[in-house]
XYZ file of C-alpha atoms in Angstrom:
652
model
C 75.669 53.703 169.975
C 77.267 55.524 173.385
C 75.166 58.595 171.450
C 71.445 56.940 170.901
C 71.557 56.712 174.978
C 71.763 60.515 175.419
C 68.373 61.245 175.165
C 65.570 61.762 178.389
C 62.406 62.158 179.014
C 61.595 65.923 179.124
C 59.910 67.303 181.937
C 55.819 66.512 182.077
C 55.493 70.768 182.681
C 57.016 71.772 179.342
C 54.209 73.258 177.713
C 52.945 70.730 174.462
C 51.686 72.206 171.665
C 51.237 71.517 167.811
C 51.118 74.009 164.279
C 47.868 73.772 162.678
C 48.516 71.974 159.101
C 48.022 73.711 156.062
C 49.441 72.946 152.082
C 50.291 69.054 151.644
C 50.095 68.424 155.024
C 46.628 69.516 154.783
C 45.291 66.767 153.475
C 46.529 64.075 155.492
C 43.406 63.085 156.377
C 43.411 61.226 152.700
C 45.647 58.394 155.043
C 42.661 57.080 156.297
C 39.737 58.083 153.750
C 41.763 56.287 150.670
C 41.978 52.469 152.288
C 38.806 53.076 153.942
C 36.695 54.273 151.079
C 38.887 51.386 148.736
C 37.264 48.929 151.985
C 33.794 50.557 151.224
C 34.122 49.789 147.232
C 34.835 46.316 147.537
C 32.420 45.077 150.166
C 29.395 47.307 148.499
C 30.135 45.724 144.718
C 30.187 42.553 146.319
C 30.902 40.196 143.388
C 31.176 42.556 140.813
C 34.432 43.250 142.145
C 35.571 39.747 142.594
C 38.124 40.055 139.448
C 39.816 43.490 140.020
C 38.975 44.035 143.580
C 42.324 42.954 145.014
C 44.315 45.638 142.979
C 42.135 48.469 143.894
C 43.039 47.270 147.783
C 46.401 46.842 146.560
C 46.705 50.491 144.673
C 44.911 51.992 148.496
C 47.483 51.075 150.194
C 50.282 52.418 147.954
C 48.458 55.501 147.384
C 48.390 55.950 151.164
C 51.851 54.843 151.414
C 53.020 57.659 149.025
C 50.643 60.177 150.456
C 52.320 59.407 153.170
C 56.009 59.524 152.489
C 55.417 63.095 151.274
C 53.483 64.400 154.327
C 56.533 62.808 156.490
C 58.885 65.099 154.002
C 57.070 67.914 154.150
C 57.216 67.870 158.387
C 61.464 68.712 157.799
C 60.404 72.316 157.142
C 58.242 73.222 160.405
C 59.557 74.463 163.013
C 58.685 72.136 166.022
C 58.052 68.858 163.603
C 54.120 68.484 164.068
C 50.653 69.741 162.958
C 47.438 69.248 163.943
C 44.485 69.080 161.137
C 40.875 69.378 162.559
C 38.126 68.085 160.504
C 35.084 68.862 162.230
C 33.271 68.830 165.981
C 32.239 65.679 166.713
C 30.877 65.677 170.107
C 30.031 68.921 172.245
C 27.711 67.832 175.406
C 28.518 70.794 178.195
C 32.191 70.993 178.909
C 33.017 67.897 176.648
C 34.189 68.753 173.438
C 35.685 66.515 171.792
C 37.255 67.081 168.132
C 37.115 65.413 164.874
C 40.728 66.382 164.252
C 44.293 64.410 162.882
C 47.521 64.840 164.429
C 51.019 64.369 162.192
C 54.331 64.649 164.157
C 57.100 62.966 163.976
C 56.172 59.674 166.343
C 53.109 59.339 163.810
C 54.653 59.968 160.935
C 56.860 56.494 161.271
C 54.280 54.604 162.356
C 52.151 56.167 158.782
C 55.290 54.926 156.824
C 55.117 51.448 159.123
C 51.935 50.728 158.601
C 50.959 51.473 154.665
C 55.044 50.159 153.438
C 55.124 47.022 155.135
C 51.340 46.774 154.887
C 51.958 47.458 151.167
C 54.182 44.532 150.585
C 51.938 42.420 152.327
C 48.889 43.146 150.313
C 50.718 42.715 146.832
C 52.426 39.327 149.309
C 48.576 38.030 149.238
C 47.080 39.250 145.985
C 49.215 35.271 144.824
C 48.539 34.044 148.120
C 44.879 34.184 148.524
C 44.438 33.187 144.165
C 42.766 30.469 144.607
C 40.238 31.141 148.084
C 36.892 32.428 146.667
C 36.370 34.918 149.288
C 39.840 37.305 148.110
C 37.996 40.065 146.992
C 36.583 40.642 150.894
C 39.812 39.867 152.135
C 41.373 42.832 150.635
C 38.003 44.910 151.301
C 39.201 43.598 155.988
C 42.653 44.015 154.984
C 42.059 47.804 154.010
C 39.658 48.262 156.954
C 42.309 46.729 159.399
C 45.259 49.528 157.605
C 42.603 52.442 158.037
C 41.879 51.466 161.293
C 45.171 51.746 162.954
C 46.065 54.874 160.718
C 43.236 57.150 162.191
C 44.265 55.320 165.954
C 48.006 56.613 164.855
C 46.876 59.742 163.233
C 44.127 60.778 166.228
C 45.010 64.105 168.290
C 43.254 62.777 171.091
C 42.653 59.804 173.255
C 38.953 59.822 171.394
C 39.881 59.392 167.961
C 42.334 56.415 168.833
C 40.251 54.309 170.865
C 38.045 54.957 167.595
C 40.900 53.563 165.994
C 41.544 50.676 168.669
C 38.000 49.219 168.015
C 38.098 49.403 164.588
C 41.862 47.775 164.401
C 39.275 44.693 167.324
C 36.919 44.421 164.559
C 39.414 44.499 161.172
C 41.378 41.378 163.590
C 38.301 39.863 164.499
C 36.841 39.742 161.242
C 40.481 38.329 159.974
C 41.164 35.822 162.611
C 37.972 34.211 161.945
C 38.214 34.434 158.159
C 37.969 30.803 157.579
C 35.491 30.886 159.763
C 33.894 27.286 158.602
C 36.940 26.071 160.599
C 35.883 25.524 163.744
C 39.619 26.308 165.106
C 39.611 29.904 163.092
C 35.992 30.898 164.793
C 37.640 29.785 168.126
C 40.104 32.190 168.038
C 38.542 34.901 166.142
C 36.379 34.997 169.494
C 39.206 34.605 171.663
C 41.263 37.187 170.067
C 38.010 39.589 170.039
C 36.717 38.190 174.320
C 40.524 38.873 175.656
C 40.951 42.399 173.356
C 37.618 43.320 175.176
C 39.081 43.543 178.521
C 41.675 45.668 177.307
C 39.101 48.193 175.444
C 37.694 48.561 178.928
C 40.686 49.983 180.946
C 41.519 51.725 178.232
C 37.636 53.144 178.176
C 37.871 54.100 181.418
C 41.176 55.902 181.371
C 39.284 58.098 178.502
C 36.703 58.808 181.636
C 39.071 59.769 184.494
C 40.864 62.387 181.717
C 37.694 63.783 180.737
C 36.529 63.421 185.054
C 40.053 65.158 186.630
C 41.379 67.222 183.331
C 38.459 67.960 181.684
C 39.886 66.968 178.071
C 41.132 63.952 175.995
C 43.003 66.254 173.366
C 47.271 65.129 173.607
C 47.970 68.674 173.987
C 45.523 69.458 176.956
C 46.000 66.307 179.151
C 49.967 66.335 178.667
C 49.903 69.564 179.931
C 47.616 68.888 182.673
C 49.275 65.943 184.258
C 51.298 68.054 186.936
C 48.122 69.566 188.598
C 47.050 65.805 189.380
C 47.845 63.723 192.501
C 49.970 60.760 192.262
C 47.524 58.081 192.633
C 45.097 59.663 190.115
C 48.181 59.602 187.737
C 48.935 55.707 188.671
C 45.714 54.226 187.829
C 45.331 56.478 185.128
C 48.824 54.635 183.962
C 47.703 51.178 184.941
C 44.099 51.456 182.985
C 46.096 52.676 179.419
C 48.344 49.778 180.658
C 46.055 47.272 180.687
C 44.642 49.069 177.268
C 48.071 48.374 175.864
C 48.958 44.965 176.965
C 45.223 43.609 175.108
C 46.247 45.040 172.304
C 49.861 43.707 172.228
C 49.652 40.766 173.547
C 51.671 41.128 176.787
C 50.683 39.450 179.902
C 48.232 38.991 181.465
C 46.625 39.292 177.872
C 48.758 37.116 175.405
C 46.753 34.092 174.698
C 44.604 35.698 172.232
C 48.086 36.255 169.661
C 49.318 32.921 169.074
C 46.038 31.532 168.371
C 45.428 34.089 165.764
C 47.660 32.269 163.677
C 43.928 30.517 162.260
C 44.294 33.374 159.745
C 45.567 33.481 156.394
C 49.477 33.977 157.076
C 49.226 37.710 155.457
C 46.477 38.082 157.663
C 49.502 36.596 160.779
C 52.088 39.461 158.915
C 50.067 42.165 158.948
C 48.877 41.733 162.637
C 52.461 41.195 164.111
C 54.523 43.070 162.139
C 52.766 46.634 161.193
C 49.393 47.186 162.957
C 47.595 45.652 165.744
C 50.548 44.382 168.236
C 52.288 47.970 167.380
C 49.063 49.976 168.844
C 49.912 49.187 172.513
C 53.555 50.429 172.627
C 52.420 53.395 170.736
C 49.865 53.850 173.467
C 52.392 54.040 175.859
C 54.816 55.984 173.775
C 52.599 58.401 172.573
C 51.163 58.882 176.375
C 55.121 59.143 177.635
C 54.510 62.299 180.049
C 51.903 60.440 181.919
C 54.110 57.649 182.365
C 56.680 59.599 183.351
C 55.205 60.928 185.819
C 55.334 58.336 188.107
C 57.994 55.622 188.551
C 55.891 53.405 190.269
C 53.864 53.484 186.723
C 57.197 52.984 184.597
C 58.069 50.044 187.469
C 55.292 48.212 186.715
C 55.465 48.740 182.440
C 59.230 47.520 182.674
C 58.080 44.297 184.735
C 55.445 43.407 182.554
C 57.843 43.669 179.599
C 60.512 42.034 181.490
C 57.808 38.855 182.010
C 56.518 38.764 178.636
C 59.975 38.591 177.258
C 60.530 35.654 179.035
C 57.633 33.934 178.890
C 57.456 34.122 174.931
C 60.913 33.160 174.604
C 60.821 30.230 176.986
C 57.500 28.822 174.964
C 58.779 29.288 172.087
C 61.670 26.587 172.212
C 59.243 24.312 172.975
C 56.682 24.944 170.042
C 56.852 22.847 166.395
C 54.016 25.631 164.380
C 56.508 27.528 162.100
C 53.916 30.338 162.478
C 53.388 29.837 166.753
C 57.126 29.803 167.258
C 57.039 33.217 164.728
C 53.801 34.176 167.246
C 55.491 33.590 170.818
C 58.314 35.584 169.234
C 56.050 38.466 168.803
C 55.167 38.251 171.943
C 59.127 38.156 173.299
C 59.869 41.170 170.679
C 57.197 43.090 172.102
C 58.087 42.196 175.192
C 61.473 43.882 174.753
C 59.589 47.235 174.028
C 57.334 47.833 176.514
C 60.276 47.007 178.664
C 61.774 49.815 176.928
C 59.265 52.227 176.948
C 58.548 51.754 180.334
C 62.436 51.801 180.653
C 61.742 56.053 179.905
C 64.598 58.212 178.525
C 66.339 57.578 175.812
C 64.615 53.955 176.182
C 61.429 55.843 174.406
C 63.067 55.894 171.291
C 65.030 52.810 171.309
C 61.609 51.436 171.931
C 60.442 52.630 168.605
C 63.078 52.360 166.513
C 63.015 48.594 167.281
C 59.596 48.705 166.642
C 59.738 49.915 163.534
C 63.135 47.236 162.189
C 61.081 44.223 164.107
C 58.354 44.954 161.688
C 60.647 44.610 158.559
C 61.927 41.352 159.714
C 58.487 39.872 161.475
C 56.501 40.839 158.206
C 59.845 38.766 156.718
C 59.478 35.759 158.814
C 55.815 35.280 158.594
C 55.182 35.787 154.476
C 58.745 33.279 154.540
C 56.389 30.630 156.526
C 53.767 31.268 154.284
C 55.960 30.480 151.520
C 57.024 27.299 152.738
C 53.632 26.393 153.708
C 53.003 27.474 150.030
C 55.158 24.573 148.896
C 54.673 22.185 151.475
C 50.698 22.017 150.501
C 49.860 24.454 153.746
C 52.311 22.175 156.472
C 53.202 23.776 159.589
C 55.100 21.077 161.193
C 58.449 22.156 161.526
C 59.851 18.580 162.240
C 58.025 17.431 159.040
C 60.447 20.251 157.286
C 64.358 19.936 156.753
C 66.101 20.113 153.372
C 64.384 23.329 152.282
C 67.374 25.561 151.457
C 68.191 23.284 147.964
C 64.807 23.814 146.222
C 63.540 27.767 148.362
C 66.835 29.516 147.954
C 65.095 32.483 147.860
C 62.682 32.201 150.796
C 65.861 30.942 152.456
C 67.877 33.850 151.791
C 65.361 35.621 152.719
C 64.199 33.869 155.916
C 68.142 33.522 156.754
C 68.133 37.066 157.004
C 64.736 37.228 159.488
C 66.813 35.058 161.555
C 69.618 36.822 162.220
C 68.584 40.134 162.192
C 65.946 38.874 165.390
C 68.366 37.527 166.831
C 70.270 40.638 166.955
C 73.335 39.291 165.328
C 76.037 41.941 164.789
C 76.191 44.122 162.080
C 72.858 43.022 161.070
C 69.516 44.949 161.907
C 68.535 43.400 165.600
C 71.577 44.376 167.205
C 71.402 47.740 166.128
C 67.705 47.918 167.959
C 67.771 45.823 171.015
C 71.201 46.219 172.085
C 70.571 49.632 173.248
C 67.441 48.670 174.985
C 69.058 45.737 176.657
C 71.880 48.652 177.520
C 69.288 51.423 178.968
C 67.824 47.979 181.250
C 71.024 47.933 182.942
C 71.002 52.026 184.171
C 68.474 51.774 186.293
C 69.595 53.199 189.587
C 69.453 49.746 192.217
C 69.164 46.690 192.556
C 66.360 46.537 189.260
C 68.923 47.314 186.695
C 70.445 43.496 187.373
C 66.903 41.884 187.293
C 65.546 43.223 184.261
C 68.813 44.031 182.763
C 69.755 40.011 183.212
C 66.162 39.358 181.810
C 66.982 41.202 178.885
C 69.504 39.284 178.136
C 68.196 36.112 178.934
C 65.914 36.970 176.570
C 68.258 37.962 174.085
C 69.757 33.761 174.175
C 66.149 31.695 174.310
C 65.730 34.298 171.257
C 68.852 32.913 169.823
C 68.185 28.943 170.123
C 64.826 28.893 169.084
C 65.069 30.814 166.141
C 67.890 28.993 165.600
C 66.162 25.595 166.092
C 63.214 27.154 163.518
C 65.541 27.914 161.234
C 67.544 24.937 160.752
C 64.864 22.233 160.824
C 62.590 24.259 157.966
C 65.736 24.550 155.938
C 68.661 22.217 156.681
C 69.386 18.668 158.532
C 67.669 15.831 156.614
C 64.138 15.827 154.715
C 61.476 14.693 156.727
C 58.472 15.421 154.768
C 55.174 13.509 154.464
C 55.207 11.038 151.874
C 52.779 13.559 150.152
C 55.012 16.253 149.561
C 57.625 14.818 146.510
C 59.042 18.801 145.020
C 58.100 21.513 147.181
C 59.398 24.543 144.912
C 59.529 28.230 145.186
C 57.257 30.693 145.486
C 55.426 33.347 142.626
C 57.252 36.686 141.941
C 54.634 38.748 143.542
C 54.925 36.762 146.693
C 59.425 36.543 146.682
C 59.398 40.471 145.530
C 58.221 41.692 149.266
C 60.463 38.972 150.684
C 63.631 40.121 148.855
C 62.616 44.182 149.779
C 61.988 43.250 153.159
C 64.912 41.286 153.619
C 67.197 43.833 152.669
C 65.179 45.863 155.106
C 66.366 43.248 158.230
C 69.564 43.143 157.022
C 70.190 46.742 156.777
C 66.815 48.671 158.735
C 68.189 48.385 162.264
C 71.799 50.393 161.921
C 69.606 53.470 159.642
C 66.371 53.376 162.276
C 69.364 53.795 165.334
C 71.103 56.909 163.775
C 68.395 59.004 162.517
C 65.311 57.547 164.529
C 66.330 58.718 168.257
C 67.579 62.153 166.180
C 63.275 62.701 164.793
C 61.547 61.923 167.363
C 63.167 63.997 169.440
C 61.664 67.004 167.663
C 58.689 66.791 169.488
C 56.217 64.821 171.600
C 57.677 65.482 174.893
C 61.556 63.911 174.575
C 64.098 66.461 174.804
C 67.863 65.952 174.433
C 70.001 65.818 177.900
C 71.816 63.728 179.377
C 71.059 59.852 180.573
C 70.411 59.840 184.299
C 72.203 57.059 185.461
C 75.213 55.102 185.021
C 74.929 51.777 184.530
C 75.791 49.016 186.323
C 77.678 47.811 183.701
C 80.295 49.480 181.186
C 78.700 49.567 178.066
C 81.467 47.731 176.352
C 80.884 44.557 178.826
C 77.330 44.976 178.003
C 77.723 44.358 174.252
C 79.851 41.433 174.533
C 77.989 40.025 176.829
C 74.328 40.578 174.874
C 76.230 39.203 171.450
C 78.256 36.782 173.979
C 74.884 35.052 174.871
C 73.363 35.150 171.095
C 76.058 33.646 169.828
C 75.858 31.000 172.450
C 72.381 30.343 171.822
C 72.397 30.397 168.035
C 75.377 27.763 168.215
C 73.099 25.454 170.673
C 70.631 25.305 168.530
C 72.217 24.533 165.171
C 74.213 21.827 167.374
C 71.375 19.893 168.914
C 68.844 20.476 165.752
C 71.465 20.473 162.677
C 70.619 16.591 161.786
C 66.663 16.464 162.588
C 64.639 15.602 165.090
C 62.606 13.352 165.963
C 58.750 13.895 163.824
C 56.521 12.720 167.072
C 56.300 14.505 170.218
C 58.403 12.797 172.585
C 58.963 12.710 176.250
C 60.257 16.149 178.209
C 61.527 17.460 181.616
C 58.700 19.154 183.772
C 59.903 23.240 181.866
C 59.440 21.379 178.139
C 56.212 20.049 179.198
C 55.871 23.111 180.881
C 56.690 25.406 178.151
C 54.477 23.303 175.208
C 51.577 24.070 177.516
C 52.350 27.564 177.019
C 53.650 27.435 180.725
C 50.286 27.060 182.532
C 48.729 30.604 181.504
C 45.802 29.065 179.689
C 45.246 27.354 182.540
C 45.643 29.685 185.238
C 43.424 31.688 183.085
C 40.584 28.766 182.514
C 41.065 29.026 186.257
C 40.908 32.595 187.428
C 38.602 33.973 184.734
C 36.944 31.622 182.768
C 34.930 28.654 185.221
C 34.538 31.364 188.001
C 33.037 33.366 184.792
C 31.216 30.354 183.469
C 29.844 29.769 186.952
C 28.372 33.336 188.117
C 26.863 33.237 184.287
C 25.217 29.811 184.913
C 24.370 31.221 188.628
C 22.503 34.072 186.638
C 20.722 32.269 184.772
C 19.451 30.676 187.179
C 18.630 33.510 188.984
C 16.616 35.413 186.224
C 14.710 31.922 185.581
C 13.656 31.181 188.521
C 13.888 34.149 190.768
C 12.890 37.164 188.706
C 11.163 35.273 185.646
C 9.335 33.050 188.103
C 8.959 35.690 190.219
C 6.243 37.769 187.147
C 5.364 34.643 185.573
C 3.781 33.214 189.466
C 1.735 36.397 189.275
C 0.986 36.412 185.711
C -0.299 32.291 186.216
C -2.141 33.880 189.986
C -4.062 36.637 188.089
C -4.718 34.091 185.111
C -5.878 31.545 187.368
C -7.832 33.713 189.365
C -9.619 35.347 186.359
C -10.568 31.729 184.804
C -12.327 30.612 188.545
C -14.370 34.580 188.330
C -15.517 33.696 185.032
C -16.932 30.765 186.582
C -19.849 33.486 187.913
C -20.998 34.971 184.647
C -23.035 32.482 183.460
C -24.970 34.573 180.775
C -28.179 33.268 182.634
C -31.201 36.068 184.499
C -31.859 33.666 186.779
C -28.781 33.214 187.986
C -28.182 37.092 188.067
C -31.325 37.382 190.100
C -30.663 34.599 192.784
C -27.316 36.542 193.536
C -29.040 39.792 193.531
C -31.654 38.605 195.538
C -28.899 37.020 197.724
C -27.369 39.510 198.272
C -30.063 42.176 199.624
C -30.646 39.447 201.909
C -27.684 39.427 203.006
C -27.902 43.885 203.960
C -31.065 43.593 205.411
C -29.154 40.904 207.959
C -26.454 42.721 208.790
C -29.174 45.972 209.497
C -30.706 43.897 210.989
C -28.135 42.474 213.600
C -26.982 46.647 213.500
C -30.362 47.378 215.008
C -30.564 44.847 217.723
C -26.982 44.825 219.423
C -26.006 41.890 217.756
C -22.804 43.342 216.076
C -22.368 46.594 218.498
């Protein structure tokens, strides 16, 4: 494992450039076009595609995977392992030139394989999972749209193209989380996700404006080559705005509240969001912008702090949740925190964070789909306190979920160990006391992860039956659901080692990473870090198994202060309501009052005054000649009287 830590960030002064695509690689635009066209067909044909539309959706993602794999292999013969494809000029206004172009390099390539490969298995699973849903065709249209948007996000060759994909992902996630919109909880969750992501999206948009204002471009290579000319303050502000966007999309503090609530959508949606698409977008943004973040140590410290805080927050809350999907959701919040910790550490950890992201895609998709299989057998129940003993009835689901369990807790020699342990080791390599702070946070997070994931696994599949009376004979899911589980289970067990021994070398081919020596010595020997992380993992798993091997109470029990706080999401929702929601509601109501009584009152009052005056003046217009003659005579007499008064000197 030591050799993985021998990669450090290349100097920002190095010139970044990309070759022009030709041959097979000139068709990378089809990666976005295929699922996008499929989504359009499914939406435009409507009910006429109900009988076969789901298979079109599966085939589109499968075709994108095969093309992505061929393109990925095609990079191997290139000297700098990257190609750029310019399709057309998207915007040319004065000095602003935005190219509608794509970039296919090692970083984009691994994301393409994750999105389409894991996405294909989730699509295949969803065929059976959504079989009885009347909106299955519409579901697969949104699913394909989600894949297309995420592919555009990772393939764009500039920040504007990334932003297009970014917003497309936000739209598709809203449509999918809110898919069962007749359910109030689903409708609320969709709105919550949409609105909280708008906060992060605003940060990303402002960052793009700053790029153009200071560098005159949004192209990746031109931005990265110009970072050295920016002041430290500009780099800091630019990076913080990018971090805000990343935190919103990846469910990191302080914008993490939407992600667990997104479980209200169908389970395949949860798997796709958490494993292969939306929450990985923030990690991709920071990794793609690594030259910007590496140019400012304060900026890196902020990213590391967000990651460390979020991984602990997610792990603590996950210990107290009883909904099988929400436990997994909070585990995603925590695991993405590890990835933020990695990209914030810089140097070797940029590549290590991507390794963990890819490995996480396998075991998190596996566990979410496994949760869907359990729900399928238990009549959509999600309370793990009402499960137990399912290992006897759902052998495939039990074994594959178990593979995900040993992977996510980082047990040697399974996937999570090879992807997460190097990040923990890198945290202990910081140059000052923060090595103990962030390294300790990573180790504590590993212990908590082992505890609450063991609790989830044991309460679901082991111990006595605690089923409700309407559950008689749980059964294993059909092959269309179990085959993806088996494949993802295999990936959960072995992908970590394969990725850890190949991806760092692959990513250093381009993208601002170069093979050099590490910057600092770790405060602990590497063997001690390994022993420590494995020791706390075993301790957490044993404790979780011992406490819950005989089941648990089926109703909430009185608990201490920490457990109560964890059940209430450590009061983060209450803080958001107090700090943002309630003042926002008050401000909105005040503005509405000002608009109604002030602006509208002024306009309406002026209109009423003119209308009232007109009504009174209208009474003088009687239509009788004698009235007009009298008025004329009266006016003439008044004029003559005034003239005589002036002549007599009375009005001198």
